[in-house]
Amino acid sequence: MMELQQTLSSFWTGTLSWDFSMADYCTMKSGGRAAALVVATSGPELSGLIVRLEENSIRWRVIGRGSNILIPTEGYDGVLIILGGDFCAIAGDPVLSGDDGRQTIRVGAGCSAAKLVGWSVVHQLSGLEFMAGIPGSIGGAVFMNAGAWGSEIADVIEKVSFIDRRGRFHDVGREDIEFSYRRMRPGDQALEGAVVVGATFSLRPDSKRRIIERCRSHVAGRRRKQPLNVASAGSFFKNPPGDSAGRLIEAAGLKGLRKGQAMVSPKHVNFIVNTGRASADDIVELMREVQERVYRFSGVRLEPEVHLL
Ligand SMILES: Cc1cc2nc3c(=O)[nH]c(=O)nc-3n(C[C@H](O)[C@H](O)[C@H](O)COP(=O)(O)OP(=O)(O)OC[C@H]3O[C@@H](n4cnc5c(N)ncnc54)[C@H](O)[C@@H]3O)c2cc1C
C-alpha cells in the first residue's frame, strides 16, 4: 500500500481517494475497499495515467457507476478509475446521418444512462427507451452490452471510442465489434482490455409523447417486477440459452434463501439483494449456493452477470 501510494503520488495529481470503501459507491452497498480510487476527467489525462500505471505494473481497472460489480471483502489492491469531467458530456446537437432521418450523437463513457435517455426525450430521438430505469454509465452499458425488453445497446451503436492499454485512442465501427449477451469484444487484439471512452449512437426521430410513453411503460414494468427499494446489482445471473435464470432458481426452491444479510429476492428471484449490511462474502457465498443447488436440481451451471473484481 505504501509503495502504491508513493508511486501513484509521483505522477498523479488529479482527484484521488486512498483506501476507499466501495460499498459506498456500488449499488449493492457492499464490498471491500479499493487501495486507490481516481477520477480521470479527459482523454489525454486518462491516456497518460494508463501509460504510467502500465509502466509501473500497477493493477488498474476502469469502472462505471458500480451497478453491476462487486469488490471482494479483501478489497482491490490496485487503482480503480472512474470517468468524470469531459467524459460525462453529450456532444452538442445530433447530426443527420442518412436519408431515413436517422441522427447520430456522440456521448462520453462517463455520462449516466439516465441523462442520455432524458436527452433523447428532449431531442425527440427514439432507440434508447429500453434503457429507462437501467442505472449506470454509458461506458458500463457499452462494455456490458446492457439490454432489456428485447433490445440491447448494440442495436443503436454506430461507433465506439477506446483508449487501449498503451494509452492510444481508437475509433471502431459497430461492424468491427462483436456484441453478444451482456458482452462486448472489439475484434482488434490491440484493444484487449481497452477502456470505452465514448460511443456514437444512431437514433430515429419520433414524437416526444410516444418516446415518453415507452419509457414510462418500461419503468412501470420494472417497479412491478423488481425489488427497487433495496440494494442490488440488478439480475445477478445471466439467462442460460433458451431458459431463464429466474425460472431455474425458483424451480430449485431458492426464493428467499439467505446468507447473512444477503437474500434471493422473493420479488425477483434473479436479484440477490442486500437487506442491510451484507458483506461481499455473504453475497459470494449465496451466489455459490444458488449455483450449486440449481446445478443439482436442473444440471445447469448459472454464470454471474455481475462482475466480481
Ligand atoms: C436495479 C438494477 C436494474 C438493472 N437492470 C438492468 C437491465 O435491465 N439490463 C442490463 O443489461 N443491466 C441491468 N442492470 C445492471 C447494470 O445497471 C448495467 O450492467 C450497467 O450498464 C452497468 O453500468 P455501470 O456504469 O454501473 O458499470 P459498472 O457496474 O461500474 O461496471 C460493469 C463492468 O463494466 C466495466 N466498465 C465500466 N465502464 C467501463 C469503461 N468505460 N470501459 C471499460 N470497461 C468499463 C467494469 O470494469 C465492469 O467490469 C441493472 C442494475 C440494477 C442495480
Short mmCIF file of C-alpha atoms and ligand atoms in Angstrom, two decimals:
data_model
loop_
_atom_site.label_atom_id
_atom_site.label_comp_id
_atom_site.label_asym_id
_atom_site.label_seq_id
_atom_site.Cartn_x
_atom_site.Cartn_y
_atom_site.Cartn_z
CA MET A 1 0.00 0.00 0.00
CA MET A 2 2.83 2.41 0.97
CA GLU A 3 4.64 1.58 -2.26
CA LEU A 4 1.50 2.16 -4.34
CA GLN A 5 0.94 5.49 -2.57
CA GLN A 6 4.49 6.65 -3.28
CA THR A 7 4.45 5.60 -6.92
CA LEU A 8 0.97 6.88 -7.78
CA SER A 9 1.56 10.21 -5.99
CA SER A 10 4.73 10.69 -8.06
CA PHE A 11 2.76 11.04 -11.30
CA TRP A 12 -0.93 11.59 -10.48
CA THR A 13 -2.11 14.99 -9.31
CA GLY A 14 -5.82 14.63 -10.08
CA THR A 15 -8.71 13.57 -7.82
CA LEU A 16 -7.77 10.56 -5.71
CA SER A 17 -9.07 8.75 -2.61
CA TRP A 18 -6.95 6.19 -0.77
CA ASP A 19 -8.40 3.07 0.82
CA PHE A 20 -11.89 3.84 -0.45
CA SER A 21 -14.91 1.82 0.73
CA MET A 22 -16.51 0.57 -2.47
CA ALA A 23 -19.66 -0.30 -0.51
CA ASP A 24 -20.28 3.46 -0.51
CA TYR A 25 -20.06 3.54 -4.30
CA CYS A 26 -21.66 0.36 -5.63
CA THR A 27 -25.43 -0.09 -5.89
CA MET A 28 -25.12 -3.36 -3.91
CA LYS A 29 -23.98 -1.20 -0.97
CA SER A 30 -21.48 -3.90 -0.18
CA GLY A 31 -17.91 -4.82 -1.00
CA GLY A 32 -14.33 -4.31 0.07
CA ARG A 33 -12.05 -1.30 -0.24
CA ALA A 34 -10.10 -0.06 -3.24
CA ALA A 35 -6.47 0.77 -2.48
CA ALA A 36 -6.98 3.88 -4.63
CA LEU A 37 -9.94 5.37 -6.46
CA VAL A 38 -9.17 8.08 -9.00
CA VAL A 39 -11.31 10.23 -11.26
CA ALA A 40 -9.95 10.84 -14.78
CA THR A 41 -11.52 13.87 -16.44
CA SER A 42 -10.27 13.90 -20.04
CA GLY A 43 -8.88 11.64 -22.75
CA PRO A 44 -5.29 12.91 -22.55
CA GLU A 45 -5.33 12.69 -18.75
CA LEU A 46 -6.63 9.10 -18.83
CA SER A 47 -4.21 8.09 -21.55
CA GLY A 48 -1.24 9.48 -19.57
CA LEU A 49 -2.46 7.77 -16.41
CA ILE A 50 -2.78 4.38 -18.14
CA VAL A 51 0.73 4.66 -19.57
CA ARG A 52 2.21 5.36 -16.13
CA LEU A 53 0.19 2.65 -14.40
CA GLU A 54 1.31 0.10 -17.00
CA GLU A 55 4.96 1.26 -16.80
CA ASN A 56 4.85 0.74 -13.05
CA SER A 57 2.99 -2.60 -13.30
CA ILE A 58 0.17 -1.28 -11.12
CA ARG A 59 -3.09 -3.19 -11.34
CA TRP A 60 -5.92 -0.97 -12.58
CA ARG A 61 -9.42 -1.08 -13.99
CA VAL A 62 -11.96 1.47 -15.19
CA ILE A 63 -15.38 1.12 -13.63
CA GLY A 64 -18.64 2.92 -14.33
CA ARG A 65 -21.23 3.70 -11.69
CA GLY A 66 -20.90 0.43 -9.83
CA SER A 67 -24.30 -1.03 -10.70
CA ASN A 68 -23.00 -4.37 -11.93
CA ILE A 69 -19.86 -5.01 -9.89
CA LEU A 70 -18.88 -6.46 -6.53
CA ILE A 71 -15.47 -5.91 -4.92
CA PRO A 72 -14.49 -8.91 -2.75
CA THR A 73 -14.20 -8.41 1.01
CA GLU A 74 -10.38 -8.47 0.82
CA GLY A 75 -10.57 -5.43 -1.47
CA TYR A 76 -8.98 -4.36 -4.77
CA ASP A 77 -5.21 -3.91 -4.35
CA GLY A 78 -4.77 -1.51 -7.27
CA VAL A 79 -6.29 1.61 -8.81
CA LEU A 80 -9.95 1.82 -9.75
CA ILE A 81 -10.65 4.61 -12.23
CA ILE A 82 -13.93 6.49 -12.69
CA LEU A 83 -14.56 8.67 -15.75
CA GLY A 84 -15.68 12.20 -14.85
CA GLY A 85 -15.32 15.71 -16.33
CA ASP A 86 -15.25 15.72 -20.15
CA PHE A 87 -16.26 12.06 -20.20
CA CYS A 88 -19.74 12.94 -18.90
CA ALA A 89 -20.64 15.12 -21.90
CA ILE A 90 -23.18 14.60 -24.68
CA ALA A 91 -21.58 16.33 -27.68
CA GLY A 92 -23.65 19.28 -28.91
CA ASP A 93 -26.50 18.66 -31.33
CA PRO A 94 -27.32 15.43 -33.13
CA VAL A 95 -26.13 15.13 -36.71
CA LEU A 96 -28.34 13.94 -39.58
CA SER A 97 -26.76 10.71 -40.82
CA GLY A 98 -28.73 9.44 -43.81
CA ASP A 99 -31.84 9.62 -45.99
CA ASP A 100 -34.06 7.92 -43.43
CA GLY A 101 -33.77 10.82 -40.97
CA ARG A 102 -31.55 8.93 -38.52
CA GLN A 103 -29.39 11.15 -36.39
CA THR A 104 -26.13 10.41 -34.64
CA ILE A 105 -24.88 11.70 -31.34
CA ARG A 106 -21.53 11.22 -29.59
CA VAL A 107 -21.64 10.55 -25.87
CA GLY A 108 -18.83 10.27 -23.30
CA ALA A 109 -18.48 7.00 -21.41
CA GLY A 110 -18.91 8.73 -18.05
CA CYS A 111 -22.36 10.09 -18.94
CA SER A 112 -25.13 8.39 -16.98
CA ALA A 113 -27.58 6.23 -18.89
CA ALA A 114 -30.42 8.22 -17.25
CA LYS A 115 -29.03 11.53 -18.57
CA LEU A 116 -28.80 10.15 -22.12
CA VAL A 117 -32.35 8.77 -22.00
CA GLY A 118 -33.58 12.19 -20.77
CA TRP A 119 -31.63 13.89 -23.56
CA SER A 120 -33.17 11.59 -26.19
CA VAL A 121 -36.65 12.51 -24.97
CA VAL A 122 -35.92 16.25 -25.23
CA HIS A 123 -34.46 15.79 -28.74
CA GLN A 124 -37.33 13.51 -29.80
CA LEU A 125 -34.98 10.68 -30.79
CA SER A 126 -36.00 7.10 -30.31
CA GLY A 127 -33.97 3.91 -29.70
CA LEU A 128 -32.87 4.23 -26.09
CA GLU A 129 -36.25 3.81 -24.35
CA PHE A 130 -35.30 0.29 -23.22
CA MET A 131 -32.55 1.90 -21.10
CA ALA A 132 -35.06 3.82 -18.98
CA GLY A 133 -34.52 2.58 -15.43
CA ILE A 134 -31.16 0.86 -16.11
CA PRO A 135 -28.67 2.52 -13.76
CA GLY A 136 -25.03 3.08 -14.65
CA SER A 137 -22.85 4.87 -17.17
CA ILE A 138 -22.71 4.69 -20.95
CA GLY A 139 -19.23 3.11 -20.71
CA GLY A 140 -20.62 0.40 -18.44
CA ALA A 141 -23.65 -0.10 -20.69
CA VAL A 142 -21.45 -0.50 -23.79
CA PHE A 143 -18.98 -2.79 -22.01
CA MET A 144 -21.85 -4.95 -20.70
CA ASN A 145 -23.98 -4.61 -23.84
CA ALA A 146 -26.81 -3.65 -21.48
CA GLY A 147 -30.27 -4.65 -22.60
CA ALA A 148 -33.89 -5.06 -21.65
CA TRP A 149 -37.30 -5.67 -23.23
CA GLY A 150 -35.79 -7.40 -26.27
CA SER A 151 -33.38 -4.55 -27.12
CA GLU A 152 -29.72 -4.02 -26.32
CA ILE A 153 -27.33 -1.12 -26.63
CA ALA A 154 -25.57 -2.77 -29.60
CA ASP A 155 -28.76 -2.11 -31.64
CA VAL A 156 -28.19 1.66 -31.59
CA ILE A 157 -24.39 1.89 -31.60
CA GLU A 158 -22.62 3.24 -34.65
CA LYS A 159 -19.10 3.59 -33.28
CA VAL A 160 -17.20 3.12 -30.01
CA SER A 161 -14.12 5.08 -28.93
CA PHE A 162 -11.48 3.31 -26.87
CA ILE A 163 -8.18 4.00 -25.15
CA ASP A 164 -6.05 0.87 -25.20
CA ARG A 165 -3.67 -0.35 -22.50
CA ARG A 166 -0.80 1.55 -24.13
CA GLY A 167 -2.74 4.82 -23.91
CA ARG A 168 -3.64 5.03 -27.63
CA PHE A 169 -7.04 6.26 -28.93
CA HIS A 170 -9.11 4.19 -31.38
CA ASP A 171 -12.48 4.79 -33.05
CA VAL A 172 -14.05 1.47 -34.00
CA GLY A 173 -17.15 0.98 -36.16
CA ARG A 174 -20.00 -1.23 -34.93
CA GLU A 175 -19.18 -3.83 -37.61
CA ASP A 176 -15.74 -4.42 -36.07
CA ILE A 177 -17.09 -5.07 -32.60
CA GLU A 178 -18.57 -8.36 -31.50
CA PHE A 179 -21.56 -7.79 -29.23
CA SER A 180 -23.21 -10.74 -27.53
CA TYR A 181 -25.38 -11.29 -24.48
CA ARG A 182 -24.03 -8.88 -21.81
CA ARG A 183 -20.65 -8.82 -23.51
CA MET A 184 -18.68 -6.67 -25.94
CA ARG A 185 -15.42 -7.60 -27.65
CA PRO A 186 -13.61 -5.42 -30.16
CA GLY A 187 -12.12 -7.62 -32.91
CA ASP A 188 -8.69 -5.94 -32.86
CA GLN A 189 -6.22 -7.70 -30.49
CA ALA A 190 -4.70 -4.31 -29.59
CA LEU A 191 -7.99 -3.48 -27.88
CA GLU A 192 -7.88 -6.38 -25.42
CA GLY A 193 -8.67 -4.81 -22.02
CA ALA A 194 -9.20 -1.34 -23.55
CA VAL A 195 -11.29 1.36 -21.91
CA VAL A 196 -14.50 2.55 -23.55
CA VAL A 197 -14.22 6.35 -23.58
CA GLY A 198 -17.24 7.22 -25.69
CA ALA A 199 -19.83 5.95 -28.14
CA THR A 200 -21.77 7.29 -31.10
CA PHE A 201 -25.43 6.34 -31.24
CA SER A 202 -27.74 6.31 -34.24
CA LEU A 203 -31.31 7.21 -33.30
CA ARG A 204 -34.61 7.65 -35.16
CA PRO A 205 -36.83 10.72 -34.88
CA ASP A 206 -40.16 10.08 -33.15
CA SER A 207 -42.69 12.11 -31.17
CA LYS A 208 -41.85 13.09 -27.64
CA ARG A 209 -45.20 11.68 -26.48
CA ARG A 210 -44.52 8.21 -27.87
CA ILE A 211 -40.95 8.12 -26.53
CA ILE A 212 -42.12 9.15 -23.05
CA GLU A 213 -44.92 6.57 -23.13
CA ARG A 214 -42.45 3.77 -23.90
CA CYS A 215 -40.02 4.93 -21.18
CA ARG A 216 -42.84 5.13 -18.63
CA SER A 217 -44.15 1.71 -19.50
CA HIS A 218 -40.65 0.19 -19.09
CA VAL A 219 -40.10 1.92 -15.75
CA ALA A 220 -43.55 0.78 -14.53
CA GLY A 221 -42.71 -2.79 -15.61
CA ARG A 222 -39.52 -2.63 -13.53
CA ARG A 223 -41.39 -1.32 -10.48
CA ARG A 224 -43.87 -4.18 -10.75
CA LYS A 225 -41.26 -6.91 -11.13
CA GLN A 226 -38.08 -5.75 -9.42
CA PRO A 227 -37.18 -5.04 -5.78
CA LEU A 228 -36.11 -1.44 -6.41
CA ASN A 229 -36.30 -0.28 -2.78
CA VAL A 230 -33.42 -2.49 -1.69
CA ALA A 231 -29.73 -2.55 -2.69
CA SER A 232 -28.83 -4.88 -5.57
CA ALA A 233 -26.87 -5.11 -8.80
CA GLY A 234 -29.94 -5.99 -10.88
CA SER A 235 -30.15 -9.52 -12.30
CA PHE A 236 -27.34 -11.47 -10.69
CA PHE A 237 -27.06 -14.37 -13.15
CA LYS A 238 -27.14 -14.49 -16.94
CA ASN A 239 -30.02 -16.36 -18.50
CA PRO A 240 -28.73 -19.66 -19.89
CA PRO A 241 -29.50 -20.25 -23.59
CA GLY A 242 -33.22 -20.92 -24.07
CA ASP A 243 -34.08 -20.61 -20.38
CA SER A 244 -34.32 -18.03 -17.63
CA ALA A 245 -32.11 -17.92 -14.55
CA GLY A 246 -35.14 -16.82 -12.52
CA ARG A 247 -37.19 -19.85 -13.57
CA LEU A 248 -34.34 -22.21 -12.61
CA ILE A 249 -33.75 -20.53 -9.24
CA GLU A 250 -37.44 -20.62 -8.42
CA ALA A 251 -37.78 -24.25 -9.55
CA ALA A 252 -34.91 -25.18 -7.20
CA GLY A 253 -36.92 -23.66 -4.33
CA LEU A 254 -34.43 -20.91 -3.54
CA LYS A 255 -36.76 -17.91 -3.26
CA GLY A 256 -35.90 -16.02 -0.06
CA LEU A 257 -32.71 -18.08 0.57
CA ARG A 258 -30.31 -16.13 2.81
CA LYS A 259 -26.64 -15.97 3.75
CA GLY A 260 -26.11 -13.39 6.44
CA GLN A 261 -27.90 -10.32 5.16
CA ALA A 262 -27.80 -11.28 1.50
CA MET A 263 -31.01 -12.77 0.16
CA VAL A 264 -32.51 -14.19 -3.03
CA SER A 265 -35.24 -11.62 -3.52
CA PRO A 266 -38.74 -13.06 -3.14
CA LYS A 267 -39.97 -10.38 -5.60
CA HIS A 268 -37.50 -11.24 -8.38
CA VAL A 269 -35.53 -14.42 -7.70
CA ASN A 270 -32.68 -13.48 -10.03
CA PHE A 271 -31.91 -10.45 -7.83
CA ILE A 272 -29.56 -11.01 -4.90
CA VAL A 273 -30.39 -8.17 -2.53
CA ASN A 274 -28.51 -6.67 0.39
CA THR A 275 -31.12 -6.46 3.13
CA GLY A 276 -28.87 -4.43 5.45
CA ARG A 277 -25.17 -4.91 5.95
CA ALA A 278 -24.43 -7.93 3.78
CA SER A 279 -20.71 -8.43 3.25
CA ALA A 280 -19.29 -9.32 -0.14
CA ASP A 281 -18.54 -12.75 1.39
CA ASP A 282 -22.26 -13.20 2.22
CA ILE A 283 -23.16 -12.32 -1.38
CA VAL A 284 -20.50 -14.58 -2.92
CA GLU A 285 -21.46 -17.48 -0.60
CA LEU A 286 -25.11 -17.06 -1.54
CA MET A 287 -24.17 -16.88 -5.23
CA ARG A 288 -22.22 -20.18 -4.91
CA GLU A 289 -25.03 -21.88 -3.04
CA VAL A 290 -27.56 -20.81 -5.71
CA GLN A 291 -25.22 -22.08 -8.46
CA GLU A 292 -24.69 -25.39 -6.65
CA ARG A 293 -28.35 -26.03 -5.86
CA VAL A 294 -29.58 -25.02 -9.34
CA TYR A 295 -26.95 -27.34 -10.80
CA ARG A 296 -28.05 -30.23 -8.59
CA PHE A 297 -31.70 -29.59 -9.41
CA SER A 298 -31.54 -28.96 -13.15
CA GLY A 299 -27.98 -29.67 -14.33
CA VAL A 300 -27.49 -26.05 -15.44
CA ARG A 301 -24.48 -24.06 -14.20
CA LEU A 302 -25.56 -20.41 -13.80
CA GLU A 303 -22.97 -17.82 -14.71
CA PRO A 304 -22.95 -14.50 -12.84
CA GLU A 305 -23.79 -11.39 -14.84
CA VAL A 306 -22.35 -9.26 -12.03
CA HIS A 307 -18.58 -8.79 -12.37
CA LEU A 308 -16.58 -9.84 -9.32
CA LEU A 309 -13.43 -7.69 -9.49
C1 LIG B 1 -31.84 -2.14 -10.23
C2 LIG B 1 -30.96 -2.55 -11.38
C3 LIG B 1 -31.53 -2.91 -12.58
C4 LIG B 1 -30.72 -3.29 -13.65
N1 LIG B 1 -31.31 -3.63 -14.83
C5 LIG B 1 -30.54 -3.99 -15.89
C6 LIG B 1 -31.13 -4.33 -17.14
O1 LIG B 1 -32.35 -4.31 -17.31
N2 LIG B 1 -30.31 -4.67 -18.15
C7 LIG B 1 -28.95 -4.69 -18.02
O2 LIG B 1 -28.26 -5.01 -19.01
N3 LIG B 1 -28.37 -4.38 -16.86
C8 LIG B 1 -29.11 -4.02 -15.78
N4 LIG B 1 -28.53 -3.71 -14.60
C9 LIG B 1 -27.06 -3.84 -14.46
C10 LIG B 1 -26.27 -2.54 -14.74
O3 LIG B 1 -27.03 -1.42 -14.44
C11 LIG B 1 -25.77 -2.46 -16.18
O4 LIG B 1 -24.95 -3.56 -16.49
C12 LIG B 1 -24.98 -1.17 -16.41
O5 LIG B 1 -24.86 -0.98 -17.79
C13 LIG B 1 -23.59 -1.16 -15.75
O6 LIG B 1 -23.08 0.15 -15.86
P1 LIG B 1 -22.08 0.76 -14.77
O7 LIG B 1 -21.63 2.07 -15.27
O8 LIG B 1 -22.71 0.76 -13.43
O9 LIG B 1 -20.89 -0.28 -14.83
P2 LIG B 1 -20.11 -0.96 -13.61
O10 LIG B 1 -21.04 -1.82 -12.84
O11 LIG B 1 -19.35 0.06 -12.85
O12 LIG B 1 -19.09 -1.89 -14.41
C14 LIG B 1 -19.54 -3.06 -15.06
C15 LIG B 1 -18.35 -3.65 -15.85
O13 LIG B 1 -18.04 -2.77 -16.92
C16 LIG B 1 -16.67 -2.36 -16.84
N5 LIG B 1 -16.65 -0.95 -17.28
C17 LIG B 1 -17.42 0.06 -16.82
N6 LIG B 1 -17.16 1.19 -17.51
C18 LIG B 1 -16.19 0.87 -18.41
C19 LIG B 1 -15.49 1.60 -19.41
N7 LIG B 1 -15.74 2.91 -19.62
N8 LIG B 1 -14.58 0.96 -20.16
C20 LIG B 1 -14.31 -0.37 -19.96
N9 LIG B 1 -14.95 -1.11 -19.02
C21 LIG B 1 -15.87 -0.49 -18.26
C22 LIG B 1 -16.28 -2.52 -15.36
O14 LIG B 1 -14.89 -2.68 -15.19
C23 LIG B 1 -17.07 -3.78 -15.02
O15 LIG B 1 -16.38 -4.92 -15.48
C24 LIG B 1 -29.31 -3.31 -13.50
C25 LIG B 1 -28.75 -2.95 -12.28
C26 LIG B 1 -29.55 -2.57 -11.22
C27 LIG B 1 -28.92 -2.16 -9.92
#
